[in-house]
Short mmCIF file of C-alpha atoms and ligand atoms in Angstrom, two decimals:
data_model
loop_
_atom_site.label_atom_id
_atom_site.label_comp_id
_atom_site.label_asym_id
_atom_site.label_seq_id
_atom_site.Cartn_x
_atom_site.Cartn_y
_atom_site.Cartn_z
CA UNK X 1 50.76 -4.35 9.09
CA UNK X 2 49.81 -5.93 12.70
CA UNK X 3 47.27 -3.51 14.24
CA UNK X 4 48.38 -3.06 17.91
CA UNK X 5 47.21 -0.46 20.30
CA UNK X 6 50.52 1.73 19.46
CA UNK X 7 50.04 1.77 15.69
CA UNK X 8 45.96 2.59 16.17
CA UNK X 9 47.10 5.50 18.46
CA UNK X 10 49.78 6.60 15.88
CA UNK X 11 46.99 6.65 13.40
CA UNK X 12 44.80 8.66 15.31
CA UNK X 13 47.43 10.91 16.38
CA UNK X 14 48.20 11.51 12.53
CA UNK X 15 44.63 12.06 11.55
CA UNK X 16 44.13 14.36 14.44
CA UNK X 17 47.28 16.56 13.11
CA UNK X 18 45.68 16.64 9.80
CA UNK X 19 42.34 17.94 11.14
CA UNK X 20 44.32 20.58 13.16
CA UNK X 21 45.88 21.73 9.83
CA UNK X 22 42.58 21.92 8.42
CA UNK X 23 41.06 23.79 11.16
CA UNK X 24 43.64 26.31 11.19
CA UNK X 25 42.62 27.16 7.58
CA UNK X 26 39.96 30.02 8.05
CA UNK X 27 37.60 29.18 5.02
CA UNK X 28 37.64 25.47 6.19
CA UNK X 29 36.44 26.70 9.41
CA UNK X 30 33.89 28.85 8.25
CA UNK X 31 32.61 26.23 5.87
CA UNK X 32 32.45 23.69 8.91
CA UNK X 33 30.38 26.07 11.19
CA UNK X 34 28.36 27.93 8.33
CA UNK X 35 24.62 27.84 9.41
CA UNK X 36 23.85 26.14 6.23
CA UNK X 37 26.33 23.09 6.73
CA UNK X 38 25.42 22.97 10.61
CA UNK X 39 22.02 22.46 9.41
CA UNK X 40 22.77 19.57 6.96
CA UNK X 41 24.91 17.96 9.51
CA UNK X 42 22.49 18.42 12.12
CA UNK X 43 19.73 16.51 9.75
CA UNK X 44 22.23 14.02 8.96
CA UNK X 45 23.29 12.70 12.21
CA UNK X 46 20.95 14.03 14.98
CA UNK X 47 17.93 14.06 13.16
CA UNK X 48 18.58 11.15 10.74
CA UNK X 49 15.51 10.18 8.58
CA UNK X 50 15.68 6.50 9.98
CA UNK X 51 15.85 7.48 13.80
CA UNK X 52 13.34 6.24 15.71
CA UNK X 53 10.73 8.40 17.39
CA UNK X 54 10.65 8.48 21.32
CA UNK X 55 8.44 5.51 22.74
CA UNK X 56 6.74 6.19 26.01
CA UNK X 57 5.65 4.15 29.01
CA UNK X 58 2.21 2.72 29.55
CA UNK X 59 1.88 5.04 32.42
CA UNK X 60 2.52 8.09 30.23
CA UNK X 61 -0.39 7.55 28.27
CA UNK X 62 -2.84 10.41 27.72
CA UNK X 63 -6.03 9.84 29.80
CA UNK X 64 -7.82 11.01 26.94
CA UNK X 65 -6.67 11.09 23.11
CA UNK X 66 -8.79 14.23 21.74
CA UNK X 67 -10.19 14.20 18.09
CA UNK X 68 -9.23 16.74 15.90
CA UNK X 69 -10.21 17.76 11.93
CA UNK X 70 -12.89 15.25 10.99
CA UNK X 71 -14.39 13.55 13.86
CA UNK X 72 -16.83 11.78 11.69
CA UNK X 73 -16.78 11.66 7.93
CA UNK X 74 -20.86 11.20 8.15
CA UNK X 75 -20.88 10.66 4.17
CA UNK X 76 -23.29 8.12 2.73
CA UNK X 77 -20.52 5.94 1.83
CA UNK X 78 -19.01 6.08 4.97
CA UNK X 79 -22.06 5.58 7.11
CA UNK X 80 -22.59 2.33 5.09
CA UNK X 81 -19.39 0.64 5.92
CA UNK X 82 -19.88 2.04 9.57
CA UNK X 83 -23.04 0.24 9.88
CA UNK X 84 -21.76 -2.89 8.64
CA UNK X 85 -19.18 -2.80 11.74
CA UNK X 86 -16.66 -1.93 8.69
CA UNK X 87 -17.13 -5.43 7.42
CA UNK X 88 -17.77 -3.87 3.83
CA UNK X 89 -14.70 -1.63 4.42
CA UNK X 90 -11.47 -2.67 2.02
CA UNK X 91 -8.13 -0.82 1.89
CA UNK X 92 -7.25 -0.56 -1.62
CA UNK X 93 -3.76 -0.53 -2.49
CA UNK X 94 -2.83 0.80 -6.18
CA UNK X 95 -1.00 3.03 -8.75
CA UNK X 96 2.69 1.95 -9.36
CA UNK X 97 2.47 -1.46 -7.75
CA UNK X 98 2.85 -4.80 -9.18
CA UNK X 99 -0.02 -6.19 -7.40
CA UNK X 100 -3.30 -4.26 -6.74
CA UNK X 101 -4.35 -5.21 -3.14
CA UNK X 102 -7.96 -5.10 -1.47
CA UNK X 103 -7.44 -5.93 2.05
CA UNK X 104 -10.16 -6.28 4.66
CA UNK X 105 -9.91 -5.54 8.25
CA UNK X 106 -9.86 -8.97 9.71
CA UNK X 107 -7.00 -9.60 6.94
CA UNK X 108 -5.25 -6.96 8.38
CA UNK X 109 -5.61 -7.87 12.08
CA UNK X 110 -4.37 -11.49 11.12
CA UNK X 111 -1.22 -10.14 10.06
CA UNK X 112 2.03 -9.31 12.08
CA UNK X 113 1.61 -6.21 14.32
CA UNK X 114 3.66 -3.55 15.99
CA UNK X 115 2.68 -1.56 19.04
CA UNK X 116 3.73 2.03 19.91
CA UNK X 117 3.18 4.54 22.63
CA UNK X 118 4.08 7.73 20.83
CA UNK X 119 3.26 11.57 21.24
CA UNK X 120 1.11 13.28 18.78
CA UNK X 121 1.78 16.61 18.15
CA UNK X 122 -0.87 19.10 16.32
CA UNK X 123 0.51 22.06 14.94
CA UNK X 124 -2.70 23.93 16.50
CA UNK X 125 -0.65 23.73 19.84
CA UNK X 126 -1.88 20.28 21.52
CA UNK X 127 -0.30 16.90 22.05
CA UNK X 128 -1.26 13.11 23.27
CA UNK X 129 0.63 10.39 24.17
CA UNK X 130 -1.59 7.26 22.79
CA UNK X 131 -0.84 3.46 22.24
CA UNK X 132 -1.13 2.35 18.61
CA UNK X 133 -1.61 -1.11 17.32
CA UNK X 134 -0.99 -1.85 13.49
CA UNK X 135 0.39 -3.39 10.71
CA UNK X 136 3.72 -1.94 9.45
CA UNK X 137 3.17 -0.25 6.07
CA UNK X 138 6.09 -2.24 4.74
CA UNK X 139 4.29 -5.49 5.06
CA UNK X 140 1.55 -4.06 2.73
CA UNK X 141 3.87 -2.62 0.37
CA UNK X 142 5.97 -5.65 0.40
CA UNK X 143 2.96 -7.58 -0.42
CA UNK X 144 1.99 -5.13 -3.33
CA UNK X 145 5.42 -4.96 -4.73
CA UNK X 146 6.36 -1.30 -5.56
CA UNK X 147 7.38 -0.55 -8.91
CA UNK X 148 10.97 1.09 -9.72
CA UNK X 149 9.28 4.67 -10.42
CA UNK X 150 7.39 4.92 -7.27
CA UNK X 151 8.62 7.53 -5.16
CA UNK X 152 5.56 8.73 -2.74
CA UNK X 153 2.64 6.97 -1.06
CA UNK X 154 -0.73 9.26 -1.32
CA UNK X 155 -3.24 8.25 1.25
CA UNK X 156 -6.93 8.56 0.38
CA UNK X 157 -9.61 8.94 3.20
CA UNK X 158 -13.22 8.97 3.54
CA UNK X 159 -14.06 12.41 4.78
CA UNK X 160 -14.95 15.17 2.56
CA UNK X 161 -13.55 18.82 3.23
CA UNK X 162 -14.86 21.75 2.83
CA UNK X 163 -13.59 22.22 -0.86
CA UNK X 164 -15.79 19.04 -1.56
CA UNK X 165 -12.69 16.69 -2.18
CA UNK X 166 -11.41 13.72 0.45
CA UNK X 167 -8.57 14.53 3.01
CA UNK X 168 -5.40 13.25 1.33
CA UNK X 169 -1.59 12.98 2.70
CA UNK X 170 1.34 11.81 1.24
CA UNK X 171 4.73 10.74 2.73
CA UNK X 172 7.97 9.62 0.63
CA UNK X 173 9.28 5.88 0.80
CA UNK X 174 12.02 6.54 3.69
CA UNK X 175 8.75 7.16 5.96
CA UNK X 176 6.81 4.62 4.49
CA UNK X 177 9.36 1.95 5.12
CA UNK X 178 10.57 3.45 8.36
CA UNK X 179 9.89 0.75 11.35
CA UNK X 180 7.21 2.85 13.20
CA UNK X 181 5.36 3.72 10.28
CA UNK X 182 2.13 1.45 10.70
CA UNK X 183 -1.23 1.30 9.52
CA UNK X 184 -3.22 1.48 13.10
CA UNK X 185 -6.31 -0.13 13.82
CA UNK X 186 -6.33 0.12 17.94
CA UNK X 187 -5.78 3.12 19.98
CA UNK X 188 -5.08 2.10 23.67
CA UNK X 189 -6.01 -1.41 23.26
CA UNK X 190 -9.39 -0.51 21.64
CA UNK X 191 -10.55 -0.79 18.06
CA UNK X 192 -10.08 2.69 16.68
CA UNK X 193 -13.18 4.94 17.32
CA UNK X 194 -14.54 7.02 14.61
CA UNK X 195 -13.19 10.15 16.24
CA UNK X 196 -9.92 8.86 15.84
CA UNK X 197 -9.87 7.45 12.44
CA UNK X 198 -11.79 4.27 12.38
CA UNK X 199 -11.32 1.53 10.93
CA UNK X 200 -7.83 2.55 10.06
CA UNK X 201 -5.27 5.61 9.91
CA UNK X 202 -1.68 6.19 9.27
CA UNK X 203 0.86 6.68 11.90
CA UNK X 204 4.13 8.35 10.77
CA UNK X 205 5.39 8.88 13.94
CA UNK X 206 8.45 11.44 13.11
CA UNK X 207 5.79 13.83 11.73
CA UNK X 208 3.07 16.34 12.65
CA UNK X 209 -0.37 15.52 13.45
CA UNK X 210 -1.98 16.41 10.10
CA UNK X 211 0.11 13.78 8.13
CA UNK X 212 -1.64 11.06 10.43
CA UNK X 213 -4.42 10.43 7.77
CA UNK X 214 -7.65 9.13 9.40
CA UNK X 215 -10.49 7.07 7.50
CA UNK X 216 -7.97 5.42 5.01
CA UNK X 217 -9.60 4.13 2.08
CA UNK X 218 -6.87 3.97 -0.57
CA UNK X 219 -3.03 3.88 -0.94
CA UNK X 220 -1.93 4.97 -4.12
CA UNK X 221 2.01 4.46 -5.08
CA UNK X 222 2.73 7.65 -7.33
CA UNK X 223 6.14 8.89 -9.01
CA UNK X 224 5.35 12.55 -8.59
CA UNK X 225 3.24 14.46 -6.41
CA UNK X 226 2.33 17.14 -8.78
CA UNK X 227 -0.86 15.27 -10.22
CA UNK X 228 -2.04 14.88 -6.72
CA UNK X 229 -4.70 17.56 -5.50
CA UNK X 230 -2.78 21.07 -6.14
CA UNK X 231 0.51 19.50 -6.37
CA UNK X 232 1.48 19.90 -2.73
CA UNK X 233 0.95 16.38 -1.48
CA UNK X 234 -1.72 17.16 1.23
CA UNK X 235 -4.95 19.00 1.75
CA UNK X 236 -3.43 21.14 4.14
CA UNK X 237 -0.31 21.96 2.14
CA UNK X 238 -2.41 22.44 -0.87
CA UNK X 239 -4.98 24.76 1.18
CA UNK X 240 -3.10 26.37 3.94
CA UNK X 241 0.47 26.32 2.82
CA UNK X 242 1.39 23.80 5.71
CA UNK X 243 5.09 22.09 5.17
CA UNK X 244 4.73 19.07 3.03
CA UNK X 245 8.17 17.38 5.21
CA UNK X 246 6.40 18.08 8.71
CA UNK X 247 9.07 16.49 10.55
CA UNK X 248 9.33 16.72 14.46
N1 MTE N 301 -8.92 12.05 7.12
C1 MTE N 301 -8.55 13.00 8.06
N2 MTE N 301 -7.22 12.88 8.66
C2 MTE N 301 -6.76 13.58 9.35
C3 MTE N 301 -7.36 14.80 9.76
C4 MTE N 301 -8.82 15.05 9.26
O1 MTE N 301 -9.42 16.14 9.10
N3 MTE N 301 -9.05 13.89 8.33
N4 MTE N 301 -6.75 15.65 10.66
C5 MTE N 301 -5.46 15.49 10.87
C6 MTE N 301 -5.01 16.54 12.02
S1 MTE N 301 -4.68 18.21 11.82
C7 MTE N 301 -4.51 15.93 13.13
S2 MTE N 301 -3.94 16.61 14.37
C8 MTE N 301 -5.12 14.27 13.62
C9 MTE N 301 -5.99 14.27 14.48
O2 MTE N 301 -6.09 13.02 15.00
P1 MTE N 301 -7.03 12.50 16.05
O3 MTE N 301 -8.37 13.24 15.51
O4 MTE N 301 -7.39 11.21 16.00
O5 MTE N 301 -6.66 13.25 17.36
O6 MTE N 301 -5.31 13.71 12.50
C10 MTE N 301 -5.12 14.54 11.29
N5 MTE N 301 -5.44 13.39 10.05
MO1 MO N 302 -3.35 18.73 13.58
#
């Protein structure tokens, strides 16, 4: 059939009529507008997992990006790498990968960068807009080669929490390969300060502040989160009942 404006219109009218018949059907309408289905629909369309977080203009950058949680890990190991100007620091990538990696800061800086001005939202009720520069996590994961069984990435940090264990967080592969998910080494055109997570932190821009793991030491690819910490996927998830998927 040759598609003309007329056949297209006819087609549209036919399917609209079909919709009409369906909408007149009471139970169909109820199902369509039920809270549960609305939620599912809204998540799939308005809040699609691959949608980009809003990026701001340079003049919207907050004059001060406050620090929260650990502001200095202060452990003997961290002090040592800090004294070397992070020359002795390496990011380890292991777990369910084809190739384990050990990456230095100069190596990270030599990879293609992404810059993004985004808003950080902390559950404690403050926000700040900052300009982050870093390497897309995808670049690192492509280098390591995730095994088929890998489903989550766990970020192990340098700072010790009250419980005597280091801070940790995790994300799924959708967020891991999201174009705005970066390993950031600079904030507002300066090397990351100790307060904000030096030498490297995660930026996963569609999620709340506590997912933005600072002081990264190791990224581990795992199949399940049940063997990580107490099984909820992150320090605050395990110790304060915070949501694992902290989408904003
Ligand atoms: N390693 C580590 N990462 C962390 C935290 C922490 O205490 N340790 N705090 C989290 C919380 S609750 C927030 S709001 C942000 C704060 O980042 P900022 O210090 O750069 O503001 O880091 C998150 N990442
Ligand atoms: Mo936070």
